[in-house]
C-alpha cells in the first residue's frame, strides 16, 4: 500500500488549481486530509457566496437594526391582515423578499425561478419557496393567526432570532453546496472512468472520484466569485458548459502519461 502523503491544505489547493499534471500525487493524500480539504473548500465556497452576500447587504443598510427601523417600510400584522406603507422587492444573500399588500393573495406567477428562496407577502397571506435542497412551496394564511401582532419594533426585539436563522440558513446552504459539488464530481468521474476504461488504464472509479474533488475547485471558485460579483455570465448555460468541460479536462490531464523519449 502506498504511504499516505502529508500534503498541506495549501499544497493540495496549489496542485488542484495550477498543476493538473501532478494530480496523481493527490491519490496518496490520506482520507482524513482529503475530508478536511473538501470541508474547508465547501465552507469557503459557501462563505464567498452566501456569506459575502449577507455581509455586503448588512454593510449597505447600516446593520440589521438600522435596516429594520429606518430602511424597511413601516409594516404591521394585526387582525389577520398585513399592511405595508409601500411595496418592496429586494434580495438578501440570494433570498428574494417582495411585498404588495394592495393584493389580498399572492400571485403565484410572481415566483421567479432565478431565486432558490423567496418570501412573497400579500395582505392576507405569505408564500415561502425554498428550492435549496428540494422544491418546497408553502402558503401561510394570516387569517389563521388573528391574535398575532407584529411590526417593525417587534422585529427589532427578534434580532437575535434573525441572526440564528441566518446562521441556520448558512448551514443549509453549506449542505446544499456539498451535495451539488459531490453530484457534479460523480458525473465527471463517470465520464472520465469510461474514457480511461477504453484506454485500459487500470484506474479505479474511487481514484477518479477522489481527484474530481480537486479538479472541480478552480471552476467552482471562479463561478462563486463571479455570481457574488453580480456577473450574469457565471449563472448562465454557457458558463455551466465551460465549467463541466473544464473540470473534466483537468481530471483527464491528471491521468495522461508523459511520453517516453524515442530511442534510436
Short mmCIF file of N, CA, C and O in Angstrom, two decimals, residues 29-118:
data_model
loop_
_atom_site.label_atom_id
_atom_site.label_comp_id
_atom_site.label_asym_id
_atom_site.label_seq_id
_atom_site.Cartn_x
_atom_site.Cartn_y
_atom_site.Cartn_z
N UNK A 29 -2.82 11.22 -0.80
CA UNK A 29 -3.28 12.00 0.35
C UNK A 29 -4.22 11.14 1.20
O UNK A 29 -5.12 10.48 0.68
N UNK A 30 -4.02 11.13 2.48
CA UNK A 30 -4.85 10.33 3.37
C UNK A 30 -6.30 10.78 3.36
O UNK A 30 -6.61 11.95 3.05
N UNK A 31 -7.21 9.86 3.67
CA UNK A 31 -8.64 10.16 3.63
C UNK A 31 -9.00 11.30 4.58
O UNK A 31 -9.85 12.14 4.27
N UNK A 32 -8.33 11.33 5.74
CA UNK A 32 -8.62 12.40 6.70
C UNK A 32 -8.28 13.77 6.14
O UNK A 32 -9.05 14.73 6.29
N UNK A 33 -7.11 13.88 5.49
CA UNK A 33 -6.70 15.15 4.91
C UNK A 33 -7.59 15.53 3.73
O UNK A 33 -7.86 16.72 3.51
N UNK A 34 -8.03 14.54 2.98
CA UNK A 34 -8.94 14.81 1.86
C UNK A 34 -10.26 15.37 2.37
O UNK A 34 -10.79 16.35 1.82
N UNK A 35 -10.80 14.76 3.43
CA UNK A 35 -12.06 15.23 4.01
C UNK A 35 -11.91 16.65 4.55
O UNK A 35 -12.77 17.50 4.36
N UNK A 36 -10.77 16.91 5.22
CA UNK A 36 -10.52 18.26 5.74
C UNK A 36 -10.43 19.27 4.60
O UNK A 36 -10.98 20.38 4.69
N UNK A 37 -9.75 18.89 3.52
CA UNK A 37 -9.61 19.78 2.36
C UNK A 37 -10.99 20.09 1.78
O UNK A 37 -11.31 21.26 1.52
N UNK A 38 -11.78 19.07 1.58
CA UNK A 38 -13.11 19.26 0.98
C UNK A 38 -14.01 20.09 1.90
O UNK A 38 -14.76 20.95 1.43
N UNK A 39 -13.92 19.83 3.21
CA UNK A 39 -14.73 20.58 4.17
C UNK A 39 -14.38 22.08 4.11
O UNK A 39 -15.28 22.93 4.06
N UNK A 40 -13.09 22.39 4.06
CA UNK A 40 -12.66 23.78 4.01
C UNK A 40 -13.04 24.44 2.69
O UNK A 40 -13.47 25.61 2.65
N UNK A 41 -12.88 23.71 1.59
CA UNK A 41 -13.24 24.25 0.27
C UNK A 41 -14.73 24.53 0.18
O UNK A 41 -15.16 25.60 -0.28
N UNK A 42 -15.55 23.59 0.63
CA UNK A 42 -17.00 23.79 0.57
C UNK A 42 -17.44 24.94 1.48
O UNK A 42 -18.35 25.70 1.15
N UNK A 43 -16.75 25.08 2.64
CA UNK A 43 -17.04 26.21 3.53
C UNK A 43 -16.65 27.53 2.86
O UNK A 43 -17.40 28.51 2.91
N UNK A 44 -15.47 27.56 2.22
CA UNK A 44 -15.00 28.76 1.55
C UNK A 44 -15.96 29.17 0.43
O UNK A 44 -16.29 30.36 0.28
N UNK A 45 -16.43 28.19 -0.33
CA UNK A 45 -17.37 28.47 -1.42
C UNK A 45 -18.67 29.06 -0.86
O UNK A 45 -19.21 30.03 -1.40
N UNK A 46 -19.16 28.48 0.24
CA UNK A 46 -20.39 28.98 0.85
C UNK A 46 -20.19 30.37 1.42
O UNK A 46 -21.06 31.24 1.29
N UNK A 47 -19.03 30.61 2.03
CA UNK A 47 -18.75 31.94 2.60
C UNK A 47 -18.63 32.99 1.51
O UNK A 47 -19.17 34.10 1.64
N UNK A 48 -17.92 32.66 0.42
CA UNK A 48 -17.74 33.62 -0.67
C UNK A 48 -19.06 33.91 -1.39
O UNK A 48 -19.21 34.97 -2.00
N UNK A 49 -19.99 32.96 -1.32
CA UNK A 49 -21.29 33.17 -1.94
C UNK A 49 -22.30 33.72 -0.97
O UNK A 49 -22.51 34.93 -0.87
N UNK A 50 -22.94 32.86 -0.20
CA UNK A 50 -23.99 33.25 0.74
C UNK A 50 -23.46 34.22 1.80
O UNK A 50 -24.08 35.24 2.10
N UNK A 51 -22.30 33.90 2.38
CA UNK A 51 -21.77 34.72 3.46
C UNK A 51 -21.45 36.14 3.03
O UNK A 51 -21.82 37.11 3.70
N UNK A 52 -20.77 36.29 1.90
CA UNK A 52 -20.40 37.63 1.43
C UNK A 52 -21.63 38.44 1.04
O UNK A 52 -21.68 39.65 1.26
N UNK A 53 -22.63 37.78 0.46
CA UNK A 53 -23.89 38.46 0.13
C UNK A 53 -24.52 39.02 1.41
O UNK A 53 -25.01 40.16 1.43
N UNK A 54 -24.51 38.21 2.46
CA UNK A 54 -25.13 38.61 3.72
C UNK A 54 -24.38 39.79 4.34
O UNK A 54 -24.98 40.78 4.77
N UNK A 55 -23.05 39.71 4.38
CA UNK A 55 -22.24 40.79 4.95
C UNK A 55 -22.36 42.07 4.12
O UNK A 55 -22.43 43.17 4.68
N UNK A 56 -22.37 41.92 2.80
CA UNK A 56 -22.46 43.09 1.92
C UNK A 56 -23.80 43.80 2.12
O UNK A 56 -23.86 45.04 2.16
N UNK A 57 -24.87 43.01 2.22
CA UNK A 57 -26.19 43.61 2.43
C UNK A 57 -26.24 44.33 3.78
O UNK A 57 -26.73 45.46 3.88
N UNK A 58 -25.72 43.68 4.82
CA UNK A 58 -25.75 44.28 6.15
C UNK A 58 -24.97 45.59 6.18
O UNK A 58 -25.40 46.59 6.77
N UNK A 59 -23.82 45.61 5.50
CA UNK A 59 -22.99 46.82 5.47
C UNK A 59 -23.68 47.93 4.68
O UNK A 59 -23.61 49.11 5.05
N UNK A 60 -24.37 47.55 3.60
CA UNK A 60 -25.00 48.56 2.75
C UNK A 60 -26.19 49.24 3.42
O UNK A 60 -26.57 50.36 3.05
N UNK A 61 -26.82 48.57 4.38
CA UNK A 61 -28.00 49.15 5.05
C UNK A 61 -27.68 49.64 6.46
O UNK A 61 -28.58 50.04 7.19
N UNK A 62 -26.40 49.58 6.84
CA UNK A 62 -26.01 50.09 8.16
C UNK A 62 -26.33 49.18 9.31
O UNK A 62 -26.54 49.65 10.45
N UNK A 63 -26.39 47.89 9.06
CA UNK A 63 -26.66 46.93 10.13
C UNK A 63 -28.12 46.53 10.19
O UNK A 63 -29.00 47.21 9.67
N UNK A 64 -28.37 45.41 10.87
CA UNK A 64 -29.72 44.85 10.91
C UNK A 64 -30.71 45.78 11.60
O UNK A 64 -31.82 46.01 11.11
N UNK A 65 -30.32 46.34 12.74
CA UNK A 65 -31.24 47.20 13.50
C UNK A 65 -31.60 48.46 12.70
O UNK A 65 -32.78 48.86 12.64
N UNK A 66 -30.60 49.05 12.06
CA UNK A 66 -30.86 50.26 11.27
C UNK A 66 -31.76 49.95 10.08
O UNK A 66 -32.63 50.75 9.71
N UNK A 67 -31.54 48.77 9.48
CA UNK A 67 -32.35 48.38 8.33
C UNK A 67 -33.83 48.25 8.73
O UNK A 67 -34.72 48.74 8.03
N UNK A 68 -34.08 47.59 9.85
CA UNK A 68 -35.46 47.37 10.28
C UNK A 68 -36.15 48.69 10.65
O UNK A 68 -37.30 48.94 10.29
N UNK A 69 -35.40 49.55 11.36
CA UNK A 69 -36.01 50.80 11.85
C UNK A 69 -36.13 51.88 10.77
O UNK A 69 -37.13 52.61 10.72
N UNK A 70 -35.10 51.99 9.91
CA UNK A 70 -35.05 53.14 9.01
C UNK A 70 -35.12 52.82 7.53
O UNK A 70 -35.46 53.71 6.74
N UNK A 71 -34.79 51.60 7.15
CA UNK A 71 -34.77 51.28 5.72
C UNK A 71 -35.94 50.41 5.29
O UNK A 71 -36.39 50.49 4.14
N UNK A 72 -36.42 49.58 6.18
CA UNK A 72 -37.56 48.73 5.86
C UNK A 72 -38.85 49.54 5.99
O UNK A 72 -39.03 50.25 6.98
N UNK A 73 -39.74 49.48 5.00
CA UNK A 73 -41.01 50.23 5.09
C UNK A 73 -41.78 49.85 6.36
O UNK A 73 -41.72 48.71 6.81
N UNK A 74 -42.47 50.81 6.94
CA UNK A 74 -43.28 50.53 8.13
C UNK A 74 -44.35 49.49 7.80
O UNK A 74 -45.05 49.61 6.80
N UNK A 75 -44.46 48.47 8.65
CA UNK A 75 -45.45 47.42 8.41
C UNK A 75 -46.09 47.01 9.73
O UNK A 75 -45.54 47.23 10.81
N UNK A 76 -47.24 46.39 9.61
CA UNK A 76 -47.91 45.85 10.80
C UNK A 76 -48.84 44.71 10.41
O UNK A 76 -49.61 44.83 9.46
N UNK A 77 -48.71 43.63 11.14
CA UNK A 77 -49.62 42.49 11.00
C UNK A 77 -50.56 42.53 12.20
O UNK A 77 -50.12 42.40 13.34
N UNK A 78 -51.86 42.72 11.94
CA UNK A 78 -52.85 42.82 13.02
C UNK A 78 -54.19 42.32 12.50
O UNK A 78 -54.58 42.61 11.37
N UNK A 79 -54.88 41.56 13.34
CA UNK A 79 -56.20 41.02 12.99
C UNK A 79 -56.18 40.22 11.69
O UNK A 79 -57.13 40.25 10.90
N UNK A 80 -55.08 39.52 11.46
CA UNK A 80 -55.00 38.64 10.29
C UNK A 80 -54.75 39.35 8.98
O UNK A 80 -54.93 38.75 7.91
N UNK A 81 -54.33 40.62 9.03
CA UNK A 81 -54.06 41.37 7.81
C UNK A 81 -52.74 42.12 7.94
O UNK A 81 -52.43 42.68 8.99
N UNK A 82 -51.98 42.12 6.84
CA UNK A 82 -50.69 42.80 6.81
C UNK A 82 -50.83 44.12 6.05
O UNK A 82 -51.39 44.16 4.95
N UNK A 83 -50.32 45.18 6.63
CA UNK A 83 -50.31 46.48 5.95
C UNK A 83 -48.86 46.97 5.89
O UNK A 83 -48.12 46.89 6.87
N UNK A 84 -48.46 47.46 4.71
CA UNK A 84 -47.11 48.00 4.50
C UNK A 84 -47.26 49.34 3.79
O UNK A 84 -48.06 49.48 2.86
N UNK A 85 -46.47 50.31 4.22
CA UNK A 85 -46.59 51.65 3.66
C UNK A 85 -46.33 51.70 2.16
O UNK A 85 -46.87 52.54 1.46
N UNK A 86 -45.49 50.82 1.67
CA UNK A 86 -45.16 50.81 0.24
C UNK A 86 -44.78 49.40 -0.19
O UNK A 86 -44.48 48.54 0.64
N UNK A 87 -44.81 49.15 -1.48
CA UNK A 87 -44.39 47.84 -2.00
C UNK A 87 -42.88 47.72 -1.87
O UNK A 87 -42.16 48.73 -1.86
N UNK A 88 -42.41 46.51 -1.78
CA UNK A 88 -40.96 46.30 -1.71
C UNK A 88 -40.59 45.03 -2.45
O UNK A 88 -41.37 44.08 -2.55
N UNK A 89 -39.36 45.02 -2.95
CA UNK A 89 -38.83 43.86 -3.68
C UNK A 89 -37.31 43.97 -3.65
O UNK A 89 -36.73 44.79 -4.35
N UNK A 90 -36.67 43.17 -2.81
CA UNK A 90 -35.21 43.23 -2.71
C UNK A 90 -34.66 41.82 -2.49
O UNK A 90 -35.41 40.88 -2.20
N UNK A 91 -33.35 41.70 -2.64
CA UNK A 91 -32.68 40.41 -2.48
C UNK A 91 -31.62 40.51 -1.41
O UNK A 91 -30.85 41.47 -1.38
N UNK A 92 -31.58 39.53 -0.51
CA UNK A 92 -30.56 39.48 0.53
C UNK A 92 -30.00 38.07 0.59
O UNK A 92 -30.74 37.10 0.80
N UNK A 93 -28.68 37.96 0.32
CA UNK A 93 -27.98 36.66 0.34
C UNK A 93 -28.68 35.64 -0.56
O UNK A 93 -28.82 34.48 -0.18
N UNK A 94 -29.11 36.08 -1.73
CA UNK A 94 -29.76 35.17 -2.67
C UNK A 94 -31.22 34.89 -2.38
O UNK A 94 -31.87 34.14 -3.12
N UNK A 95 -31.76 35.48 -1.31
CA UNK A 95 -33.17 35.29 -0.96
C UNK A 95 -33.96 36.52 -1.39
O UNK A 95 -33.64 37.65 -0.99
N UNK A 96 -35.00 36.33 -2.18
CA UNK A 96 -35.82 37.44 -2.64
C UNK A 96 -36.98 37.67 -1.68
O UNK A 96 -37.67 36.72 -1.29
N UNK A 97 -37.16 38.93 -1.30
CA UNK A 97 -38.28 39.32 -0.43
C UNK A 97 -39.11 40.36 -1.17
O UNK A 97 -38.58 41.39 -1.60
N UNK A 98 -40.39 40.09 -1.35
CA UNK A 98 -41.28 41.01 -2.07
C UNK A 98 -42.60 41.11 -1.32
O UNK A 98 -43.06 40.14 -0.71
N UNK A 99 -43.21 42.30 -1.36
CA UNK A 99 -44.48 42.51 -0.66
C UNK A 99 -45.33 43.54 -1.39
O UNK A 99 -44.82 44.57 -1.83
N UNK A 100 -46.61 43.25 -1.50
CA UNK A 100 -47.59 44.18 -2.08
C UNK A 100 -48.93 43.90 -1.38
O UNK A 100 -49.65 42.98 -1.73
N UNK A 101 -49.24 44.73 -0.37
CA UNK A 101 -50.45 44.48 0.42
C UNK A 101 -51.70 45.10 -0.20
O UNK A 101 -52.76 45.12 0.42
N UNK A 102 -51.56 45.59 -1.42
CA UNK A 102 -52.75 46.01 -2.15
C UNK A 102 -53.50 44.78 -2.66
O UNK A 102 -54.68 44.85 -3.00
N UNK A 103 -52.78 43.65 -2.71
CA UNK A 103 -53.37 42.39 -3.14
C UNK A 103 -53.71 41.56 -1.91
O UNK A 103 -52.95 41.51 -0.95
N UNK A 104 -54.86 40.90 -1.94
CA UNK A 104 -55.26 40.05 -0.82
C UNK A 104 -54.47 38.76 -0.78
O UNK A 104 -54.11 38.26 0.30
N UNK A 105 -54.24 38.16 -1.95
CA UNK A 105 -53.50 36.91 -2.05
C UNK A 105 -52.26 37.08 -2.93
O UNK A 105 -52.19 37.99 -3.76
N UNK A 106 -51.32 36.19 -2.72
CA UNK A 106 -50.09 36.20 -3.52
C UNK A 106 -50.36 35.60 -4.88
O UNK A 106 -50.98 34.54 -4.99
N UNK A 107 -49.92 36.28 -5.91
CA UNK A 107 -49.99 35.75 -7.26
C UNK A 107 -48.82 34.80 -7.46
O UNK A 107 -47.65 35.22 -7.46
N UNK A 108 -49.09 33.50 -7.61
CA UNK A 108 -48.02 32.50 -7.71
C UNK A 108 -47.15 32.72 -8.94
O UNK A 108 -46.02 32.23 -9.01
N UNK A 109 -47.66 33.46 -9.92
CA UNK A 109 -46.85 33.76 -11.11
C UNK A 109 -45.72 34.73 -10.80
O UNK A 109 -44.83 34.93 -11.63
N UNK A 110 -45.76 35.34 -9.60
CA UNK A 110 -44.70 36.25 -9.20
C UNK A 110 -43.42 35.52 -8.79
O UNK A 110 -42.35 36.13 -8.71
N UNK A 111 -43.53 34.23 -8.51
CA UNK A 111 -42.35 33.45 -8.13
C UNK A 111 -41.38 33.41 -9.31
O UNK A 111 -41.78 33.21 -10.45
N UNK A 112 -40.11 33.59 -9.00
CA UNK A 112 -39.08 33.69 -10.04
C UNK A 112 -38.09 32.54 -9.91
O UNK A 112 -37.50 32.33 -8.84
N UNK A 113 -37.91 31.76 -10.98
CA UNK A 113 -37.01 30.62 -10.96
C UNK A 113 -35.55 31.02 -10.74
O UNK A 113 -34.70 30.17 -10.46
N UNK A 114 -35.25 32.30 -10.88
CA UNK A 114 -33.89 32.78 -10.70
C UNK A 114 -33.43 32.63 -9.26
O UNK A 114 -32.24 32.52 -8.97
N UNK A 115 -34.40 32.61 -8.32
CA UNK A 115 -34.06 32.56 -6.89
C UNK A 115 -34.44 31.21 -6.29
O UNK A 115 -35.52 30.69 -6.55
N UNK A 116 -33.54 30.66 -5.46
CA UNK A 116 -33.83 29.40 -4.77
C UNK A 116 -34.78 29.64 -3.59
O UNK A 116 -35.59 28.78 -3.25
N UNK A 117 -34.66 30.81 -2.96
CA UNK A 117 -35.50 31.12 -1.80
C UNK A 117 -36.25 32.43 -2.05
O UNK A 117 -35.65 33.42 -2.45
N UNK A 118 -37.57 32.41 -1.82
CA UNK A 118 -38.39 33.62 -1.98
C UNK A 118 -39.40 33.72 -0.84
O UNK A 118 -39.98 32.70 -0.43
#
